[in-house]
Amino acid sequence: MDIIAVEGGRRLSGNVRISGSKNAALPILVSSLLVDGTCVFNNVPDLMDIRSIKLLLEDLGARVETQGSSVSIDATGVNKFEASYDLVRKMRASILVLGPILARQKKARVSLPGGCAIGARPINLHLKGIAALGADITLEHGYVEASAEKLTGADIYFDIVSVGATESLMMTAALAEGVTLLRNAAREPEITALADVLNSMGAKIEGAGTPEIKITGVSRLNPVTVSIIPDRIEAGTFMVAAAMTAGDVTLTDCEPEHLGAVIHKLKLSGSRVDVLDKSIRVVGTTDIQAIDIRTVPYPGFPTDMQAQFMAMLTVAKGTSVIRETIFENRFIHVSELKRMGADITLEGGNVATVKGVPHLSGAPVMASDLRASASLILAGLVAEGETVVNRVYHLDRGYESIEKKFEGLGGVVLRKKG
Ligand code: EPZ
């Protein structure tokens, strides 16, 4: 297993290009199942999770071709209705194929995704919504089995704001007969991006980006050529890296509009942030101020940026309080940061009190999930000495060539064969 060695003490400077969004690309690639013909997706990031979803689509019978960051998918030949455990266990977002397979084949059998390090990750909201559209659903032997001769629009209320459930239901309802209303829907940019792609295929979706989405079913959807939006979490990660190394970094090909809460919190903690059309310049400071953070659904502060901010706040002036309200176990990075000298106490599982210390010290640390791994690299950038991050496959799921991008900014971040 590869490791990444980080040498602390370098200020980052220069430009870094932000890749396409993992969390937009995953549902958008899945939406090709709703179409007979070839869809072309541009600006697709080269990530482990993207390779996993392409393998799954191929296993279902789709023809998938990749040329650089362009991926073409022709689902005409899709004749299978089962997504196997072996493929689904590699990546939880695979559950997104359930609705589109059902809409296409009138039945679907998809392995239940397991939980992961950050939480149990249930899919009850996905299943409740798909059942409301008229599907019979049974759970057995670790699989979800769904069948429906016809899908009919319904009024669906989500008890919890769920990105995945909102995406599942937008895709499935697009081909249902009649009108579907999704209430208390997620508002993330990835939801709006998926709705834009579905509408360009011929769907009739209104209200994406608001808590209420109206989907008027159509009889068929057509192939499209579209580009994936920039990855706001990769962007946020590099913004924090610039901030905490007192660097001067410009992010290009990003979407500042998707980063309002992150920009606000970075400014509060003492960084200068200049927003241009499709780029953001962050000038950091050695005088980082403590701030409080509460993760909430978009447009609030994103849970996927919590670990990265915690890394920065370990060396801030003063005490910060971080409250994680989305996932039940998203503080796994805390114990590793404490091994580097951070002063963090946890209360009740979802509140972390971070008391700033003068410096961190480099240490061998263990990655546990995607964003926790990123936070350990960020901590290594400011720690004294070398930090070695193990199990970097977690990172490769969601960051494209992260060590090359840091090296391009003057960081000493080396991948070594472990
Ligand atoms: C998406 O996961 C993202 N993944 C996550 O990013 C992100 O953290 C999350 O949204 C929240 O923004 C992708 O888009 C591939 P949810 P998702 O459904 O859709 C509970 C990353 O690092 N819930 O919005 O799985 C759930 O347990 C990843 O890139 C149910 O209870 O998240 C959680 O507590 C990590 N029942 C809350 O809702 C359900 O049926 C929000 O989850 C579904 C979700």
Tab-separated table of C-alpha atoms and ligand atoms in Angstrom:
chain	number	residue	atom	x	y	z
A	1	MET	CA	0.000	0.000	0.000
A	2	ASP	CA	1.310	3.435	-0.954
A	3	ILE	CA	2.219	6.013	1.651
A	4	ILE	CA	2.491	9.790	1.365
A	5	ALA	CA	5.354	11.582	3.123
A	6	VAL	CA	4.845	15.283	3.900
A	7	GLU	CA	7.601	17.666	4.970
A	8	GLY	CA	6.339	20.549	7.092
A	9	GLY	CA	7.258	24.210	6.989
A	10	ARG	CA	6.756	25.147	3.322
A	11	ARG	CA	4.501	28.032	2.366
A	12	LEU	CA	2.386	27.066	-0.654
A	13	SER	CA	2.262	29.444	-3.598
A	14	GLY	CA	1.202	29.442	-7.220
A	15	ASN	CA	-1.783	28.186	-9.189
A	16	VAL	CA	-3.662	24.911	-8.910
A	17	ARG	CA	-6.386	23.699	-11.311
A	18	ILE	CA	-9.441	22.180	-9.671
A	19	SER	CA	-10.699	18.917	-11.199
A	20	GLY	CA	-14.270	17.903	-11.974
A	21	SER	CA	-16.479	17.062	-9.003
A	22	LYS	CA	-16.479	13.455	-7.782
A	23	ASN	CA	-19.869	13.914	-6.120
A	24	ALA	CA	-21.422	15.426	-9.244
A	25	ALA	CA	-19.834	12.935	-11.656
A	26	LEU	CA	-21.025	9.813	-9.812
A	27	PRO	CA	-24.810	10.395	-10.147
A	28	ILE	CA	-24.399	11.987	-13.590
A	29	LEU	CA	-22.558	8.933	-14.965
A	30	VAL	CA	-25.306	6.740	-13.454
A	31	SER	CA	-27.973	8.827	-15.233
A	32	SER	CA	-26.706	7.402	-18.547
A	33	LEU	CA	-28.649	4.232	-17.608
A	34	LEU	CA	-31.855	6.180	-18.310
A	35	VAL	CA	-30.893	6.703	-21.953
A	36	ASP	CA	-30.506	4.507	-25.031
A	37	GLY	CA	-27.565	5.874	-26.984
A	38	THR	CA	-24.179	7.376	-26.184
A	39	CYS	CA	-23.763	10.099	-23.565
A	40	VAL	CA	-20.435	11.957	-23.400
A	41	PHE	CA	-19.292	13.389	-20.074
A	42	ASN	CA	-16.354	15.844	-20.060
A	43	ASN	CA	-14.166	17.054	-17.157
A	44	VAL	CA	-14.621	13.742	-15.326
A	45	PRO	CA	-11.954	13.376	-12.604
A	46	ASP	CA	-9.698	10.305	-12.686
A	47	LEU	CA	-10.490	8.815	-9.251
A	48	MET	CA	-10.892	5.369	-7.716
A	49	ASP	CA	-14.606	6.013	-7.110
A	50	ILE	CA	-15.122	6.995	-10.756
A	51	ARG	CA	-13.364	3.824	-11.916
A	52	SER	CA	-15.623	1.829	-9.583
A	53	ILE	CA	-18.839	3.275	-11.009
A	54	LYS	CA	-17.594	2.733	-14.586
A	55	LEU	CA	-16.868	-0.923	-13.770
A	56	LEU	CA	-20.357	-1.289	-12.346
A	57	LEU	CA	-21.986	0.248	-15.423
A	58	GLU	CA	-19.919	-2.037	-17.677
A	59	ASP	CA	-20.914	-5.042	-15.570
A	60	LEU	CA	-24.567	-4.090	-16.182
A	61	GLY	CA	-23.933	-4.179	-19.937
A	62	ALA	CA	-23.093	-0.563	-20.781
A	63	ARG	CA	-20.249	0.282	-23.176
A	64	VAL	CA	-17.878	2.682	-21.395
A	65	GLU	CA	-14.945	4.427	-23.074
A	66	THR	CA	-12.536	6.845	-21.414
A	67	GLN	CA	-10.271	9.302	-23.224
A	68	GLY	CA	-8.491	11.543	-20.748
A	69	SER	CA	-11.202	13.326	-18.770
A	70	SER	CA	-13.936	12.432	-21.280
A	71	VAL	CA	-16.093	9.393	-20.580
A	72	SER	CA	-18.635	8.099	-23.080
A	73	ILE	CA	-21.304	5.642	-21.961
A	74	ASP	CA	-23.783	3.776	-24.175
A	75	ALA	CA	-26.378	1.978	-22.063
A	76	THR	CA	-28.290	0.571	-25.050
A	77	GLY	CA	-26.951	-2.884	-24.302
A	78	VAL	CA	-27.801	-2.823	-20.593
A	79	ASN	CA	-29.716	-6.062	-20.013
A	80	LYS	CA	-28.706	-7.055	-16.471
A	81	PHE	CA	-30.667	-5.875	-13.472
A	82	GLU	CA	-28.326	-6.988	-10.685
A	83	ALA	CA	-25.464	-4.975	-9.139
A	84	SER	CA	-23.301	-7.407	-7.235
A	85	TYR	CA	-21.994	-7.114	-3.680
A	86	ASP	CA	-18.430	-7.246	-4.939
A	87	LEU	CA	-18.917	-4.068	-6.953
A	88	VAL	CA	-21.251	-2.182	-4.601
A	89	ARG	CA	-19.133	-2.775	-1.485
A	90	LYS	CA	-16.269	-0.864	-3.118
A	91	MET	CA	-18.284	2.318	-3.290
A	92	ARG	CA	-21.491	3.177	-1.452
A	93	ALA	CA	-22.762	5.588	-4.095
A	94	SER	CA	-23.370	2.480	-6.261
A	95	ILE	CA	-26.807	2.355	-4.638
A	96	LEU	CA	-27.683	5.202	-7.022
A	97	VAL	CA	-28.116	2.612	-9.815
A	98	LEU	CA	-31.131	1.029	-8.086
A	99	GLY	CA	-33.756	3.486	-9.344
A	100	PRO	CA	-32.467	3.868	-12.910
A	101	ILE	CA	-32.173	0.054	-13.372
A	102	LEU	CA	-35.720	-0.325	-12.037
A	103	ALA	CA	-37.002	2.412	-14.361
A	104	ARG	CA	-35.287	0.688	-17.297
A	105	GLN	CA	-35.803	-3.030	-16.544
A	106	LYS	CA	-38.905	-2.906	-14.316
A	107	LYS	CA	-36.868	-4.786	-11.725
A	108	ALA	CA	-33.564	-4.323	-9.933
A	109	ARG	CA	-31.424	-6.266	-7.470
A	110	VAL	CA	-28.692	-4.238	-5.816
A	111	SER	CA	-26.478	-5.207	-2.919
A	112	LEU	CA	-27.099	-3.196	0.213
A	113	PRO	CA	-24.129	-0.836	0.591
A	114	GLY	CA	-22.319	-1.394	3.854
A	115	GLY	CA	-21.673	1.420	6.257
A	116	CYS	CA	-18.312	3.105	6.273
A	117	ALA	CA	-15.917	4.681	8.740
A	118	ILE	CA	-17.983	7.855	9.162
A	119	GLY	CA	-21.312	6.228	9.856
A	120	ALA	CA	-23.983	3.588	9.239
A	121	ARG	CA	-25.069	5.335	6.055
A	122	PRO	CA	-28.589	3.817	5.831
A	123	ILE	CA	-30.585	4.000	2.576
A	124	ASN	CA	-34.089	3.982	4.039
A	125	LEU	CA	-34.945	7.333	2.418
A	126	HIS	CA	-33.935	6.024	-1.031
A	127	LEU	CA	-36.147	2.945	-0.543
A	128	LYS	CA	-39.089	4.856	0.932
A	129	GLY	CA	-39.106	7.181	-2.083
A	130	ILE	CA	-38.814	4.420	-4.682
A	131	ALA	CA	-41.613	2.480	-2.936
A	132	ALA	CA	-43.766	5.632	-3.034
A	133	LEU	CA	-43.377	5.593	-6.835
A	134	GLY	CA	-45.046	2.170	-6.843
A	135	ALA	CA	-42.161	-0.284	-6.515
A	136	ASP	CA	-42.392	-3.473	-4.445
A	137	ILE	CA	-39.245	-3.634	-2.340
A	138	THR	CA	-37.849	-6.565	-0.376
A	139	LEU	CA	-34.578	-6.881	1.502
A	140	GLU	CA	-32.993	-10.307	1.682
A	141	HIS	CA	-29.579	-11.924	1.707
A	142	GLY	CA	-27.989	-8.476	1.824
A	143	TYR	CA	-29.697	-7.316	-1.354
A	144	VAL	CA	-32.454	-4.844	-2.163
A	145	GLU	CA	-34.925	-6.313	-4.671
A	146	ALA	CA	-37.258	-3.829	-6.342
A	147	SER	CA	-39.924	-4.453	-9.003
A	148	ALA	CA	-42.577	-2.318	-10.681
A	149	GLU	CA	-44.553	-2.815	-13.864
A	150	LYS	CA	-45.081	0.943	-13.877
A	151	LEU	CA	-43.712	3.855	-11.844
A	152	THR	CA	-46.184	6.608	-10.923
A	153	GLY	CA	-45.387	10.102	-9.622
A	154	ALA	CA	-45.833	10.701	-5.866
A	155	ASP	CA	-45.507	13.357	-3.160
A	156	ILE	CA	-42.372	12.424	-1.178
A	157	TYR	CA	-41.138	14.085	2.027
A	158	PHE	CA	-37.607	13.364	3.254
A	159	ASP	CA	-37.381	13.266	7.056
A	160	ILE	CA	-33.649	14.043	6.735
A	161	VAL	CA	-32.002	16.153	4.018
A	162	SER	CA	-30.237	13.510	1.927
A	163	VAL	CA	-28.070	14.202	-1.122
A	164	GLY	CA	-28.145	10.597	-2.355
A	165	ALA	CA	-31.863	10.067	-1.793
A	166	THR	CA	-32.662	13.319	-3.618
A	167	GLU	CA	-30.489	12.188	-6.554
A	168	SER	CA	-32.006	8.675	-6.581
A	169	LEU	CA	-35.523	10.010	-6.693
A	170	MET	CA	-34.848	12.725	-9.304
A	171	MET	CA	-33.458	10.068	-11.658
A	172	THR	CA	-36.176	7.495	-10.977
A	173	ALA	CA	-39.103	9.932	-11.123
A	174	ALA	CA	-37.849	11.413	-14.410
A	175	LEU	CA	-39.390	8.398	-16.233
A	176	ALA	CA	-42.354	7.840	-13.885
A	177	GLU	CA	-45.859	8.635	-15.108
A	178	GLY	CA	-47.163	11.899	-13.696
A	179	VAL	CA	-45.797	14.442	-11.256
A	180	THR	CA	-43.442	13.768	-8.349
A	181	LEU	CA	-42.763	16.301	-5.581
A	182	LEU	CA	-39.632	15.971	-3.448
A	183	ARG	CA	-40.001	17.947	-0.218
A	184	ASN	CA	-37.129	18.772	2.163
A	185	ALA	CA	-34.838	17.929	-0.766
A	186	ALA	CA	-31.066	18.480	-0.644
A	187	ARG	CA	-29.858	21.725	-2.241
A	188	GLU	CA	-26.193	20.896	-2.936
A	189	PRO	CA	-24.669	22.096	-6.240
A	190	GLU	CA	-24.374	18.420	-7.228
A	191	ILE	CA	-28.197	18.173	-7.094
A	192	THR	CA	-28.571	21.157	-9.425
A	193	ALA	CA	-25.877	19.759	-11.721
A	194	LEU	CA	-27.698	16.416	-11.983
A	195	ALA	CA	-31.032	18.156	-12.636
A	196	ASP	CA	-29.388	20.230	-15.398
A	197	VAL	CA	-28.083	17.061	-17.070
A	198	LEU	CA	-31.446	15.271	-16.769
A	199	ASN	CA	-33.254	18.315	-18.205
A	200	SER	CA	-30.793	18.418	-21.111
A	201	MET	CA	-31.745	14.763	-21.725
A	202	GLY	CA	-35.380	15.860	-21.965
A	203	ALA	CA	-36.555	15.504	-18.361
A	204	LYS	CA	-38.860	18.087	-16.791
A	205	ILE	CA	-37.354	18.996	-13.391
A	206	GLU	CA	-38.064	22.298	-11.652
A	207	GLY	CA	-36.817	23.649	-8.327
A	208	ALA	CA	-33.446	21.881	-8.077
A	209	GLY	CA	-31.365	23.791	-5.545
A	210	THR	CA	-34.437	24.592	-3.459
A	211	PRO	CA	-36.046	22.385	-0.783
A	212	GLU	CA	-38.909	21.482	-3.136
A	213	ILE	CA	-38.255	19.776	-6.472
A	214	LYS	CA	-41.037	19.040	-8.990
A	215	ILE	CA	-40.454	16.273	-11.543
A	216	THR	CA	-42.947	15.749	-14.385
A	217	GLY	CA	-42.325	12.299	-15.853
A	218	VAL	CA	-41.576	11.844	-19.557
A	219	SER	CA	-41.626	8.697	-21.693
A	220	ARG	CA	-37.973	8.748	-22.793
A	221	LEU	CA	-34.693	10.596	-22.377
A	222	ASN	CA	-32.064	11.316	-25.027
A	223	PRO	CA	-28.253	11.130	-25.125
A	224	VAL	CA	-26.298	14.284	-24.254
A	225	THR	CA	-22.768	15.688	-24.145
A	226	VAL	CA	-22.134	17.602	-20.902
A	227	SER	CA	-19.291	18.799	-18.660
A	228	ILE	CA	-18.937	18.031	-14.943
A	229	ILE	CA	-18.890	21.015	-12.541
A	230	PRO	CA	-15.711	21.724	-10.523
A	231	ASP	CA	-15.123	19.878	-7.257
A	232	ARG	CA	-15.962	22.323	-4.445
A	233	ILE	CA	-14.462	20.068	-1.764
A	234	GLU	CA	-11.149	19.657	-3.570
A	235	ALA	CA	-11.174	23.448	-3.965
A	236	GLY	CA	-11.919	23.941	-0.263
A	237	THR	CA	-9.117	21.562	0.660
A	238	PHE	CA	-6.530	23.585	-1.280
A	239	MET	CA	-7.945	26.843	0.114
A	240	VAL	CA	-7.343	25.575	3.653
A	241	ALA	CA	-3.841	24.418	2.663
A	242	ALA	CA	-3.021	27.939	1.461
A	243	ALA	CA	-4.556	29.479	4.577
A	244	MET	CA	-2.707	27.348	7.125
A	245	THR	CA	0.715	27.547	5.445
A	246	ALA	CA	0.435	31.352	5.224
A	247	GLY	CA	0.709	30.809	1.493
A	248	ASP	CA	-0.578	32.624	-1.578
A	249	VAL	CA	-2.480	30.239	-3.870
A	250	THR	CA	-4.847	30.825	-6.768
A	251	LEU	CA	-7.353	28.092	-7.615
A	252	THR	CA	-8.415	28.021	-11.276
A	253	ASP	CA	-11.401	26.371	-13.001
A	254	CYS	CA	-13.374	26.419	-9.754
A	255	GLU	CA	-16.851	27.728	-8.927
A	256	PRO	CA	-16.684	30.357	-6.121
A	257	GLU	CA	-20.483	30.379	-5.883
A	258	HIS	CA	-20.384	26.838	-4.442
A	259	LEU	CA	-17.996	27.873	-1.667
A	260	GLY	CA	-19.805	30.677	0.169
A	261	ALA	CA	-19.673	29.143	3.646
A	262	VAL	CA	-16.056	28.012	3.239
A	263	ILE	CA	-14.955	31.472	2.048
A	264	HIS	CA	-16.803	33.108	4.948
A	265	LYS	CA	-15.130	30.871	7.558
A	266	LEU	CA	-11.672	31.277	6.009
A	267	LYS	CA	-11.992	35.068	6.136
A	268	LEU	CA	-13.170	34.837	9.770
A	269	SER	CA	-10.063	32.797	10.616
A	270	GLY	CA	-7.823	35.556	9.209
A	271	SER	CA	-7.135	34.701	5.555
A	272	ARG	CA	-7.562	37.072	2.648
A	273	VAL	CA	-9.828	35.565	-0.036
A	274	ASP	CA	-10.238	37.254	-3.429
A	275	VAL	CA	-13.010	35.874	-5.636
A	276	LEU	CA	-12.679	36.244	-9.404
A	277	ASP	CA	-14.962	34.748	-12.067
A	278	LYS	CA	-13.820	31.117	-12.066
A	279	SER	CA	-10.898	31.409	-9.684
A	280	ILE	CA	-10.225	32.095	-6.031
A	281	ARG	CA	-7.028	33.524	-4.507
A	282	VAL	CA	-6.270	32.702	-0.877
A	283	VAL	CA	-3.534	34.551	1.015
A	284	GLY	CA	-3.025	32.843	4.369
A	285	THR	CA	-1.638	34.079	7.672
A	286	THR	CA	0.591	32.867	10.492
A	287	ASP	CA	-1.941	34.442	12.842
A	288	ILE	CA	-4.856	32.028	12.356
A	289	GLN	CA	-7.853	32.931	14.525
A	290	ALA	CA	-9.983	30.307	16.287
A	291	ILE	CA	-13.528	30.005	14.893
A	292	ASP	CA	-16.575	27.848	15.605
A	293	ILE	CA	-17.982	25.493	12.958
A	294	ARG	CA	-21.274	23.639	12.665
A	295	THR	CA	-21.747	21.303	9.697
A	296	VAL	CA	-25.203	21.515	8.090
A	297	PRO	CA	-26.727	20.797	4.650
A	298	TYR	CA	-25.878	23.174	1.780
A	299	PRO	CA	-25.693	26.150	1.580
A	300	GLY	CA	-24.378	25.861	5.147
A	301	PHE	CA	-20.884	24.714	6.100
A	302	PRO	CA	-20.191	21.355	4.386
A	303	THR	CA	-19.453	18.257	6.467
A	304	ASP	CA	-16.894	17.277	3.805
A	305	MET	CA	-14.780	20.280	4.849
A	306	GLN	CA	-14.922	19.665	8.619
A	307	ALA	CA	-11.745	17.573	8.941
A	308	GLN	CA	-9.717	19.991	6.814
A	309	PHE	CA	-10.740	22.998	8.922
A	310	MET	CA	-9.996	21.067	12.105
A	311	ALA	CA	-6.419	20.528	10.892
A	312	MET	CA	-6.033	24.292	10.445
A	313	LEU	CA	-7.650	25.135	13.793
A	314	THR	CA	-5.232	22.900	15.720
A	315	VAL	CA	-2.636	25.691	15.288
A	316	ALA	CA	-5.008	28.688	15.577
A	317	LYS	CA	-4.836	31.318	18.310
A	318	GLY	CA	-7.542	30.372	20.817
A	319	THR	CA	-10.134	27.645	21.158
A	320	SER	CA	-12.530	26.511	18.407
A	321	VAL	CA	-15.668	24.409	18.789
A	322	ILE	CA	-16.591	22.108	15.875
A	323	ARG	CA	-20.017	20.482	15.818
A	324	GLU	CA	-20.652	17.674	13.294
A	325	THR	CA	-24.391	17.293	12.718
A	326	ILE	CA	-24.504	15.215	9.502
A	327	PHE	CA	-22.609	11.990	10.277
A	328	GLU	CA	-22.411	10.159	13.587
A	329	ASN	CA	-18.730	9.238	13.475
A	330	ARG	CA	-16.820	11.830	11.539
A	331	PHE	CA	-14.094	12.632	14.049
A	332	ILE	CA	-11.791	9.680	13.322
A	333	HIS	CA	-9.055	12.111	12.298
A	334	VAL	CA	-9.022	13.541	15.861
A	335	SER	CA	-6.930	10.728	17.379
A	336	GLU	CA	-4.391	10.990	14.555
A	337	LEU	CA	-4.158	14.782	14.857
A	338	LYS	CA	-3.614	14.365	18.607
A	339	ARG	CA	-0.672	12.077	17.844
A	340	MET	CA	0.813	15.098	16.051
A	341	GLY	CA	0.428	17.227	19.186
A	342	ALA	CA	-3.042	18.713	18.638
A	343	ASP	CA	-5.093	19.555	21.739
A	344	ILE	CA	-8.623	18.305	20.981
A	345	THR	CA	-11.313	17.021	23.337
A	346	LEU	CA	-14.507	15.284	22.197
A	347	GLU	CA	-17.851	15.662	23.932
A	348	GLY	CA	-20.860	13.477	23.173
A	349	GLY	CA	-19.464	12.130	19.914
A	350	ASN	CA	-20.301	15.100	17.744
A	351	VAL	CA	-18.630	18.106	19.390
A	352	ALA	CA	-14.866	18.685	19.232
A	353	THR	CA	-13.160	21.449	21.218
A	354	VAL	CA	-9.876	22.377	19.537
A	355	LYS	CA	-7.407	24.381	21.613
A	356	GLY	CA	-4.764	25.945	19.373
A	357	VAL	CA	-1.144	24.881	20.032
A	358	PRO	CA	2.004	26.691	18.821
A	359	HIS	CA	2.953	23.893	16.456
A	360	LEU	CA	2.327	20.263	15.481
A	361	SER	CA	5.050	17.657	15.176
A	362	GLY	CA	5.332	15.277	12.249
A	363	ALA	CA	4.451	11.634	12.925
A	364	PRO	CA	3.388	8.425	11.165
A	365	VAL	CA	-0.436	8.579	10.959
A	366	MET	CA	-3.244	6.418	9.612
A	367	ALA	CA	-5.839	7.556	7.077
A	368	SER	CA	-9.344	6.273	7.792
A	369	ASP	CA	-11.706	7.950	5.346
A	370	LEU	CA	-11.413	10.284	2.419
A	371	ARG	CA	-11.567	13.702	4.058
A	372	ALA	CA	-9.795	12.615	7.259
A	373	SER	CA	-6.857	11.579	5.032
A	374	ALA	CA	-6.779	15.042	3.496
A	375	SER	CA	-6.744	16.647	6.940
A	376	LEU	CA	-3.670	14.617	7.903
A	377	ILE	CA	-1.797	15.846	4.839
A	378	LEU	CA	-2.775	19.435	5.692
A	379	ALA	CA	-1.551	18.949	9.261
A	380	GLY	CA	1.718	17.551	7.883
A	381	LEU	CA	2.202	20.701	5.798
A	382	VAL	CA	2.587	22.778	8.993
A	383	ALA	CA	4.047	20.166	11.360
A	384	GLU	CA	7.702	20.187	12.364
A	385	GLY	CA	9.505	17.378	10.569
A	386	GLU	CA	8.031	14.610	8.431
A	387	THR	CA	4.520	13.169	8.549
A	388	VAL	CA	3.884	9.817	6.872
A	389	VAL	CA	0.263	9.104	5.979
A	390	ASN	CA	-0.559	5.389	5.614
A	391	ARG	CA	-3.500	3.806	3.727
A	392	VAL	CA	-3.571	6.564	1.122
A	393	TYR	CA	-6.000	4.542	-0.983
A	394	HIS	CA	-8.631	6.461	0.997
A	395	LEU	CA	-7.275	9.654	-0.558
A	396	ASP	CA	-7.175	8.236	-4.065
A	397	ARG	CA	-10.933	7.721	-3.918
A	398	GLY	CA	-11.574	11.448	-4.023
A	399	TYR	CA	-8.464	13.475	-4.917
A	400	GLU	CA	-6.893	13.408	-8.370
A	401	SER	CA	-3.061	13.367	-8.167
A	402	ILE	CA	-3.133	15.228	-4.882
A	403	GLU	CA	0.597	14.914	-4.250
A	404	LYS	CA	1.408	16.317	-7.712
A	405	LYS	CA	-0.885	19.281	-7.120
A	406	PHE	CA	0.756	20.033	-3.760
A	407	GLU	CA	4.232	19.664	-5.276
A	408	GLY	CA	3.170	22.124	-7.979
A	409	LEU	CA	2.525	24.624	-5.191
A	410	GLY	CA	5.960	24.120	-3.609
A	411	GLY	CA	4.881	21.547	-1.043
A	412	VAL	CA	7.056	18.525	-0.285
A	413	VAL	CA	4.404	15.815	-0.553
A	414	LEU	CA	5.860	12.563	-1.903
A	415	ARG	CA	4.058	9.321	-2.710
A	416	LYS	CA	6.171	6.249	-1.947
A	417	LYS	CA	5.444	2.614	-2.628
A	418	GLY	CA	4.606	1.266	0.837
B	1	EPZ	C1	-23.178	12.567	-0.121
B	1	EPZ	O1	-23.291	11.348	0.584
B	1	EPZ	C2	-21.703	12.722	-0.445
B	1	EPZ	N1	-21.258	11.602	-1.281
B	1	EPZ	C3	-20.883	12.759	0.845
B	1	EPZ	O2	-19.527	13.003	0.484
B	1	EPZ	C4	-21.374	13.926	1.700
B	1	EPZ	O3	-20.676	13.934	2.929
B	1	EPZ	C5	-22.883	13.764	1.964
B	1	EPZ	O4	-23.590	13.668	0.706
B	1	EPZ	C6	-23.449	14.939	2.746
B	1	EPZ	O5	-23.220	16.126	2.044
B	1	EPZ	C7	-21.577	11.606	-2.604
B	1	EPZ	O6	-22.209	12.512	-3.104
B	1	EPZ	C8	-21.100	10.430	-3.407
B	1	EPZ	P1	-26.652	11.966	2.618
B	1	EPZ	P2	-24.768	10.727	0.884
B	1	EPZ	O7	-27.618	10.982	2.068
B	1	EPZ	O8	-25.660	11.042	-0.233
B	1	EPZ	C9	-28.526	10.040	6.503
B	1	EPZ	C10	-17.221	12.609	0.436
B	1	EPZ	O9	-16.342	12.734	1.314
B	1	EPZ	N2	-29.325	9.206	5.585
B	1	EPZ	O10	-26.826	13.420	2.316
B	1	EPZ	O11	-24.574	9.298	1.265
B	1	EPZ	C11	-27.034	9.727	6.441
B	1	EPZ	O12	-26.704	8.628	7.275
B	1	EPZ	C12	-18.557	11.982	0.793
B	1	EPZ	O13	-17.091	12.976	-0.770
B	1	EPZ	C13	-30.319	8.387	6.109
B	1	EPZ	O14	-30.518	8.346	7.336
B	1	EPZ	O15	-25.169	11.558	2.173
B	1	EPZ	C14	-26.417	11.019	6.924
B	1	EPZ	O16	-26.429	11.037	8.333
B	1	EPZ	C15	-18.602	11.512	2.229
B	1	EPZ	N3	-31.069	7.629	5.264
B	1	EPZ	C16	-27.372	12.088	6.384
B	1	EPZ	O17	-28.593	11.410	6.063
B	1	EPZ	C17	-30.881	7.652	3.899
B	1	EPZ	O18	-31.608	6.946	3.176
B	1	EPZ	C18	-26.881	12.773	5.107
B	1	EPZ	O19	-26.541	11.754	4.195
B	1	EPZ	C19	-29.853	8.486	3.383
B	1	EPZ	C20	-29.095	9.262	4.236
